[in-house]
PDB file of C-alpha atoms in Angstrom:
ATOM      1  CA  UNK A   5     118.698 116.601 110.766  1.00 48.00           C
ATOM      2  CA  UNK A   6     115.815 114.191 110.181  1.00 53.00           C
ATOM      3  CA  UNK A   7     114.236 116.377 107.502  1.00 55.00           C
ATOM      4  CA  UNK A   8     117.503 116.585 105.544  1.00 56.00           C
ATOM      5  CA  UNK A   9     117.803 112.790 105.647  1.00 54.00           C
ATOM      6  CA  UNK A  10     114.227 112.459 104.388  1.00 53.00           C
ATOM      7  CA  UNK A  11     114.919 114.812 101.495  1.00 56.00           C
ATOM      8  CA  UNK A  12     118.077 112.881 100.620  1.00 58.00           C
ATOM      9  CA  UNK A  13     116.195 109.561 100.576  1.00 57.00           C
ATOM     10  CA  UNK A  14     113.473 111.024  98.355  1.00 54.00           C
ATOM     11  CA  UNK A  15     116.025 112.462  95.950  1.00 63.00           C
ATOM     12  CA  UNK A  16     117.942 109.184  95.787  1.00 65.00           C
ATOM     13  CA  UNK A  17     114.800 107.224  94.932  1.00 64.00           C
ATOM     14  CA  UNK A  18     113.706 109.844  92.390  1.00 67.00           C
ATOM     15  CA  UNK A  19     117.065 109.832  90.605  1.00 71.00           C
ATOM     16  CA  UNK A  20     116.808 106.065  90.234  1.00 69.00           C
ATOM     17  CA  UNK A  21     113.435 106.514  88.545  1.00 69.00           C
ATOM     18  CA  UNK A  22     114.795 109.224  86.252  1.00 76.00           C
ATOM     19  CA  UNK A  23     117.708 106.982  85.262  1.00 79.00           C
ATOM     20  CA  UNK A  24     115.621 103.842  84.941  1.00 84.00           C
ATOM     21  CA  UNK A  25     117.678 102.438  82.066  1.00 87.00           C
ATOM     22  CA  UNK A  26     120.917 102.520  84.096  1.00 87.00           C
ATOM     23  CA  UNK A  27     119.141 100.800  86.979  1.00 83.00           C
ATOM     24  CA  UNK A  28     117.736  98.183  84.588  1.00 87.00           C
ATOM     25  CA  UNK A  29     121.214  97.619  83.132  1.00 88.00           C
ATOM     26  CA  UNK A  30     122.636  97.068  86.631  1.00 84.00           C
ATOM     27  CA  UNK A  31     119.888  94.568  87.418  1.00 85.00           C
ATOM     28  CA  UNK A  32     120.400  92.805  84.075  1.00 87.00           C
ATOM     29  CA  UNK A  33     124.142  92.355  84.637  1.00 87.00           C
ATOM     30  CA  UNK A  34     123.819  91.070  88.200  1.00 82.00           C
ATOM     31  CA  UNK A  35     120.587  89.047  88.239  1.00 82.00           C
ATOM     32  CA  UNK A  36     119.046  86.484  85.950  1.00 83.00           C
ATOM     33  CA  UNK A  37     115.507  85.121  85.988  1.00 83.00           C
ATOM     34  CA  UNK A  38     115.446  81.433  86.996  1.00 86.00           C
ATOM     35  CA  UNK A  39     113.795  78.986  84.604  1.00 88.00           C
ATOM     36  CA  UNK A  40     111.085  78.262  87.193  1.00 89.00           C
ATOM     37  CA  UNK A  41     109.859  81.881  86.897  1.00 87.00           C
ATOM     38  CA  UNK A  42     110.206  82.176  83.107  1.00 87.00           C
ATOM     39  CA  UNK A  43     106.613  81.073  82.557  1.00 90.00           C
ATOM     40  CA  UNK A  44     105.462  83.934  84.825  1.00 91.00           C
ATOM     41  CA  UNK A  45     107.688  86.650  83.405  1.00 90.00           C
ATOM     42  CA  UNK A  46     106.968  85.940  79.714  1.00 90.00           C
ATOM     43  CA  UNK A  47     103.336  87.163  79.863  1.00 93.00           C
ATOM     44  CA  UNK A  48     104.417  90.273  81.794  1.00 91.00           C
ATOM     45  CA  UNK A  49     107.080  91.045  79.213  1.00 92.00           C
ATOM     46  CA  UNK A  50     104.639  90.644  76.325  1.00 93.00           C
ATOM     47  CA  UNK A  51     101.905  92.687  78.054  1.00 93.00           C
ATOM     48  CA  UNK A  52     104.176  95.622  78.858  1.00 92.00           C
ATOM     49  CA  UNK A  53     106.660  95.375  75.991  1.00 93.00           C
ATOM     50  CA  UNK A  54     109.540  95.715  78.458  1.00 93.00           C
ATOM     51  CA  UNK A  55     112.179  93.164  79.476  1.00 92.00           C
ATOM     52  CA  UNK A  56     112.151  91.740  82.988  1.00 91.00           C
ATOM     53  CA  UNK A  57     115.121  93.794  84.294  1.00 91.00           C
ATOM     54  CA  UNK A  58     113.362  97.010  83.321  1.00 92.00           C
ATOM     55  CA  UNK A  59     110.142  95.854  85.015  1.00 92.00           C
ATOM     56  CA  UNK A  60     112.108  94.980  88.150  1.00 90.00           C
ATOM     57  CA  UNK A  61     113.816  98.367  88.092  1.00 89.00           C
ATOM     58  CA  UNK A  62     110.474 100.177  87.895  1.00 90.00           C
ATOM     59  CA  UNK A  63     108.981  98.087  90.708  1.00 90.00           C
ATOM     60  CA  UNK A  64     112.006  98.443  92.984  1.00 88.00           C
ATOM     61  CA  UNK A  65     112.389 102.189  92.414  1.00 87.00           C
ATOM     62  CA  UNK A  66     108.679 102.772  92.945  1.00 88.00           C
ATOM     63  CA  UNK A  67     108.761 100.723  96.133  1.00 89.00           C
ATOM     64  CA  UNK A  68     111.756 102.678  97.403  1.00 87.00           C
ATOM     65  CA  UNK A  69     110.079 106.009  96.617  1.00 88.00           C
ATOM     66  CA  UNK A  70     106.806 104.904  98.238  1.00 91.00           C
ATOM     67  CA  UNK A  71     108.602 103.689 101.358  1.00 90.00           C
ATOM     68  CA  UNK A  72     110.563 106.941 101.669  1.00 87.00           C
ATOM     69  CA  UNK A  73     107.402 108.981 101.260  1.00 89.00           C
ATOM     70  CA  UNK A  74     105.458 106.935 103.819  1.00 91.00           C
ATOM     71  CA  UNK A  75     108.305 107.162 106.336  1.00 89.00           C
ATOM     72  CA  UNK A  76     108.497 110.928 105.808  1.00 88.00           C
ATOM     73  CA  UNK A  77     104.731 111.264 106.325  1.00 91.00           C
ATOM     74  CA  UNK A  78     104.845 108.900 109.321  1.00 91.00           C
ATOM     75  CA  UNK A  79     102.145 106.693 107.822  1.00 92.00           C
ATOM     76  CA  UNK A  80     103.021 103.059 108.473  1.00 93.00           C
ATOM     77  CA  UNK A  81     106.568 104.173 109.161  1.00 91.00           C
ATOM     78  CA  UNK A  82     107.690 101.033 110.965  1.00 94.00           C
ATOM     79  CA  UNK A  83     106.359  98.726 108.259  1.00 95.00           C
ATOM     80  CA  UNK A  84     107.950 100.724 105.453  1.00 93.00           C
ATOM     81  CA  UNK A  85     111.187 101.011 107.427  1.00 92.00           C
ATOM     82  CA  UNK A  86     111.252  97.215 107.688  1.00 94.00           C
ATOM     83  CA  UNK A  87     110.614  96.953 103.930  1.00 92.00           C
ATOM     84  CA  UNK A  88     113.443  99.441 103.280  1.00 90.00           C
ATOM     85  CA  UNK A  89     115.849  97.509 105.498  1.00 91.00           C
ATOM     86  CA  UNK A  90     115.020  94.287 103.645  1.00 92.00           C
ATOM     87  CA  UNK A  91     115.528  96.034 100.304  1.00 88.00           C
ATOM     88  CA  UNK A  92     118.912  97.451 101.321  1.00 86.00           C
ATOM     89  CA  UNK A  93     120.065  94.099 102.699  1.00 87.00           C
ATOM     90  CA  UNK A  94     119.019  92.136  99.632  1.00 85.00           C
ATOM     91  CA  UNK A  95     120.396  94.658  97.158  1.00 83.00           C
ATOM     92  CA  UNK A  96     123.695  94.841  99.035  1.00 81.00           C
ATOM     93  CA  UNK A  97     124.125  91.067  98.945  1.00 80.00           C
ATOM     94  CA  UNK A  98     123.184  90.629  95.294  1.00 78.00           C
ATOM     95  CA  UNK A  99     124.275  93.790  93.500  1.00 75.00           C
ATOM     96  CA  UNK A 100     127.532  94.899  95.137  1.00 74.00           C
ATOM     97  CA  UNK A 101     130.726  92.884  94.963  1.00 71.00           C
ATOM     98  CA  UNK A 102     132.202  94.178  98.207  1.00 67.00           C
ATOM     99  CA  UNK A 103     133.811  90.814  99.038  1.00 69.00           C
ATOM    100  CA  UNK A 104     136.223  90.832  96.098  1.00 71.00           C
ATOM    101  CA  UNK A 105     138.011  94.149  96.154  1.00 65.00           C
ATOM    102  CA  UNK A 106     141.171  94.335  94.057  1.00 67.00           C
ATOM    103  CA  UNK A 107     144.570  94.391  95.673  1.00 63.00           C
ATOM    104  CA  UNK A 108     144.694  94.931  99.417  1.00 62.00           C
ATOM    105  CA  UNK A 109     141.243  96.538  99.605  1.00 57.00           C
ATOM    106  CA  UNK A 110     139.901  94.042 102.148  1.00 56.00           C
ATOM    107  CA  UNK A 111     142.847  94.408 104.540  1.00 58.00           C
ATOM    108  CA  UNK A 112     141.345  97.037 106.840  1.00 55.00           C
ATOM    109  CA  UNK A 113     137.696  96.103 106.498  1.00 54.00           C
ATOM    110  CA  UNK A 114     137.505  93.181 108.876  1.00 56.00           C
ATOM    111  CA  UNK A 115     140.371  93.817 111.267  1.00 52.00           C
ATOM    112  CA  UNK A 116     139.726  95.393 114.645  1.00 49.00           C
ATOM    113  CA  UNK A 117     143.086  97.164 114.864  1.00 48.00           C
TER     114      UNK A 117
END
C-alpha cells in the first residue's frame, strides 16, 4: 500500500513538471506578484528569460518532486512531510475555489447529517 502511494506521488509531481506551462498558467491566473516583491522578481525574470509564474511553477514542482523522493527514501522524511503538508495547505487555500461552488454544491459539504 505504501509503495503504491509513493509511486503515485512521484508520478503526480513528474506530470506537473512535464506540463509546466499549464501549471504556470494556473499560477498566473490565481496569483499576482505584490509590488513590494517586484524589485526582486525583475532581475530573476531578466536573468532567466522566464516570467515569474513560470519560475514559481518550476520551483514548486521541483520542491514537490524532491519532497516525494526524500519521503520515499526515508531521508529527512518528517521534515519533507511537513513541507509537503504546508504546500498542500497553501495551494488549496490560494488555487482552488472550493468555497464558491455553483448551485447547491455546498449543501452537503458542511452538514453533519
